[in-house]
Amino acid sequence: MAKPDPTARAPRKRRRRSAPVLTGAVIAFALVAASGLYWFQPWKLWQDETVREELAVPTAPPQTAPPAPGAPSPSAPTGPTTLATGELISHEHRTTGTVKVVLLPDGSRTLRLENLDTSNGPKLQVWITDAPVKEGRAGWHVFDDGAYQNLGALKGNKGDQNYALPDEIDLNRFTSVSIWCARFNVSFGAAGLTAAA
């Protein structure tokens, strides 16, 4: 039987490198997961925010001077007047409800969402735009291509709500409304505005 060689070196034990690699992988996964949660906010899909806002109707401002003798007296509307309406269609998320542009007795205008029902999501806004409303995927991304005005953050994904309409908005040019997700640049739903008869 051969004797072992006393000059031969014993094989070295390999250092275990799997622990640092595993720790790095866990940290990387945690960072990716945290980033995904921040961007997508998936819990909002199960959280509904319902808003039941009445249409606030301010009174007409008082006249500063009486009309001249023989001149017809100015006729101010005594209540809200609907200027334009539209029905929301679904884009990336199922969306239903009615959009109205309402003229109030004081001369201000309000964009009103009634019976809104859409998904909740991150950074949802109400936009009035000059883009055409298109069905299906073709309409998901068109609303930031032209002129638009952000009327503010969506107050709730369900219910009735009001948004002040700036005086400079020309309803002959701005003819559509989108529930816009600013986080992902996509429309959840939109409505074309048609002048009220």
XYZ file of C-alpha atoms in Angstrom:
197
model
C 0.000 0.000 0.000
C 1.432 3.425 -0.988
C 2.383 5.751 1.839
C 0.998 9.288 1.747
C 3.470 11.908 0.556
C 4.388 14.112 3.545
C 5.259 17.040 1.232
C 1.859 17.083 -0.434
C -0.378 19.955 0.619
C -3.769 19.321 1.987
C -6.540 20.710 -0.241
C -7.699 24.162 0.862
C -11.221 24.589 2.002
C -13.176 26.944 -0.250
C -14.399 30.072 1.429
C -18.117 30.325 1.541
C -19.128 33.277 -0.594
C -22.784 32.415 -0.862
C -23.813 34.423 2.233
C -22.716 37.863 0.892
C -24.177 37.064 -2.539
C -27.461 36.005 -0.972
C -27.569 39.150 1.185
C -26.947 41.332 -1.871
C -29.707 39.582 -3.791
C -32.175 40.052 -0.928
C -31.310 43.773 -0.674
C -31.669 44.232 -4.449
C -35.040 42.437 -4.433
C -36.263 44.580 -1.520
C -35.275 47.784 -3.365
C -37.028 46.679 -6.555
C -40.144 45.640 -4.609
C -40.252 48.957 -2.696
C -39.841 50.909 -5.935
C -42.630 48.893 -7.591
C -44.960 49.479 -4.652
C -44.236 53.224 -4.756
C -44.882 53.510 -8.492
C -47.834 51.154 -8.913
C -49.522 51.523 -5.502
C -51.438 48.263 -6.109
C -53.393 48.551 -2.853
C -55.385 51.391 -4.434
C -57.092 48.853 -6.688
C -58.968 47.659 -3.587
C -59.522 51.092 -2.029
C -62.471 53.120 -3.259
C -62.806 56.810 -2.438
C -66.395 57.986 -2.827
C -67.172 61.715 -3.027
C -70.709 63.115 -2.824
C -70.226 66.793 -3.623
C -73.248 68.990 -4.254
C -73.157 71.600 -6.985
C -72.343 74.817 -5.124
C -74.454 77.612 -6.568
C -73.190 81.099 -5.688
C -75.562 83.992 -6.145
C -75.121 86.477 -8.957
C -72.993 89.524 -8.095
C -74.988 92.695 -7.380
C -75.276 95.222 -10.184
C -73.083 98.279 -9.739
C -75.420 100.671 -11.532
C -79.087 100.539 -12.493
C -79.831 100.119 -16.208
C -80.441 103.282 -18.215
C -84.092 104.307 -18.706
C -85.615 102.410 -21.609
C -82.746 99.901 -21.749
C -83.665 96.249 -21.345
C -82.703 94.891 -17.958
C -79.906 92.328 -18.094
C -81.163 88.825 -17.545
C -78.916 86.734 -15.351
C -79.654 83.049 -15.004
C -81.393 82.287 -11.737
C -79.860 78.831 -11.468
C -77.129 76.689 -12.987
C -77.175 76.264 -16.767
C -75.625 73.207 -18.428
C -73.388 74.310 -21.317
C -72.006 70.937 -22.435
C -72.294 67.259 -21.529
C -70.610 63.950 -22.281
C -70.573 60.285 -21.235
C -67.335 58.728 -20.006
C -65.983 55.710 -21.897
C -63.416 53.216 -20.632
C -59.767 53.359 -21.574
C -57.138 51.543 -19.497
C -59.647 50.963 -16.683
C -63.413 50.485 -16.791
C -64.898 53.969 -16.374
C -68.478 55.237 -16.457
C -70.281 58.444 -15.535
C -71.426 61.784 -16.892
C -69.419 64.975 -17.413
C -71.105 68.392 -17.419
C -69.874 71.928 -17.861
C -72.170 74.123 -15.789
C -72.515 77.922 -15.902
C -73.306 79.304 -12.454
C -75.327 82.482 -11.786
C -72.188 84.436 -10.838
C -70.687 83.766 -14.301
C -68.183 81.134 -13.176
C -68.102 77.669 -14.735
C -67.708 74.259 -13.133
C -66.777 70.932 -14.629
C -68.922 68.365 -12.846
C -68.491 64.577 -12.749
C -71.683 62.724 -11.865
C -72.020 59.030 -10.977
C -68.322 58.524 -11.672
C -67.150 54.940 -11.339
C -63.533 54.120 -12.208
C -60.547 52.369 -10.669
C -58.416 54.089 -8.095
C -54.771 54.651 -8.954
C -51.674 56.769 -8.428
C -51.690 60.458 -9.402
C -55.128 60.574 -11.019
C -56.073 63.999 -12.383
C -58.986 65.591 -14.229
C -57.954 67.101 -17.552
C -59.915 69.142 -20.084
C -58.253 68.855 -23.495
C -58.465 69.501 -27.216
C -57.849 65.830 -28.085
C -60.475 63.665 -29.765
C -61.920 60.831 -27.688
C -61.064 57.485 -29.256
C -62.329 54.043 -28.289
C -59.950 51.310 -27.106
C -56.161 51.414 -26.819
C -55.939 54.068 -29.555
C -57.380 56.576 -27.087
C -55.225 55.761 -24.063
C -52.352 58.185 -24.729
C -53.692 61.034 -26.908
C -54.630 63.595 -24.258
C -51.149 64.971 -23.596
C -50.375 65.337 -27.317
C -52.032 68.734 -27.693
C -53.437 71.428 -25.412
C -54.781 70.441 -22.012
C -55.533 71.994 -18.640
C -55.115 70.036 -15.416
C -58.155 70.885 -13.268
C -56.726 69.152 -10.207
C -56.323 65.797 -8.523
C -59.274 63.434 -8.824
C -61.138 63.788 -5.522
C -62.448 60.229 -5.550
C -62.809 57.369 -7.979
C -66.556 57.175 -7.322
C -69.407 59.643 -6.895
C -70.127 63.278 -7.775
C -67.533 66.055 -7.753
C -66.878 69.586 -9.013
C -63.811 71.246 -10.543
C -63.531 74.982 -11.176
C -63.109 75.747 -14.861
C -60.697 78.630 -15.616
C -62.169 81.599 -17.497
C -59.664 81.241 -20.351
C -60.902 77.758 -21.305
C -62.664 78.021 -24.672
C -65.238 75.239 -24.963
C -65.062 75.478 -28.752
C -61.435 74.320 -28.516
C -61.348 72.185 -25.355
C -63.840 69.491 -26.243
C -62.913 66.466 -24.123
C -62.282 65.420 -20.526
C -59.946 62.663 -19.357
C -59.402 60.944 -16.031
C -55.641 61.006 -16.492
C -53.003 58.957 -14.659
C -49.992 61.278 -14.541
C -47.779 58.539 -13.102
C -48.054 56.376 -16.244
C -49.308 58.943 -18.813
C -52.469 57.050 -19.626
C -56.193 57.788 -19.655
C -58.384 55.696 -17.357
C -61.481 57.006 -19.152
C -62.633 60.017 -21.174
C -65.669 61.863 -22.499
C -66.241 64.091 -25.491
C -68.141 67.284 -24.680
C -71.201 68.187 -26.762
C -72.900 71.576 -26.468
C -76.186 71.319 -24.576
C -79.315 72.008 -26.611
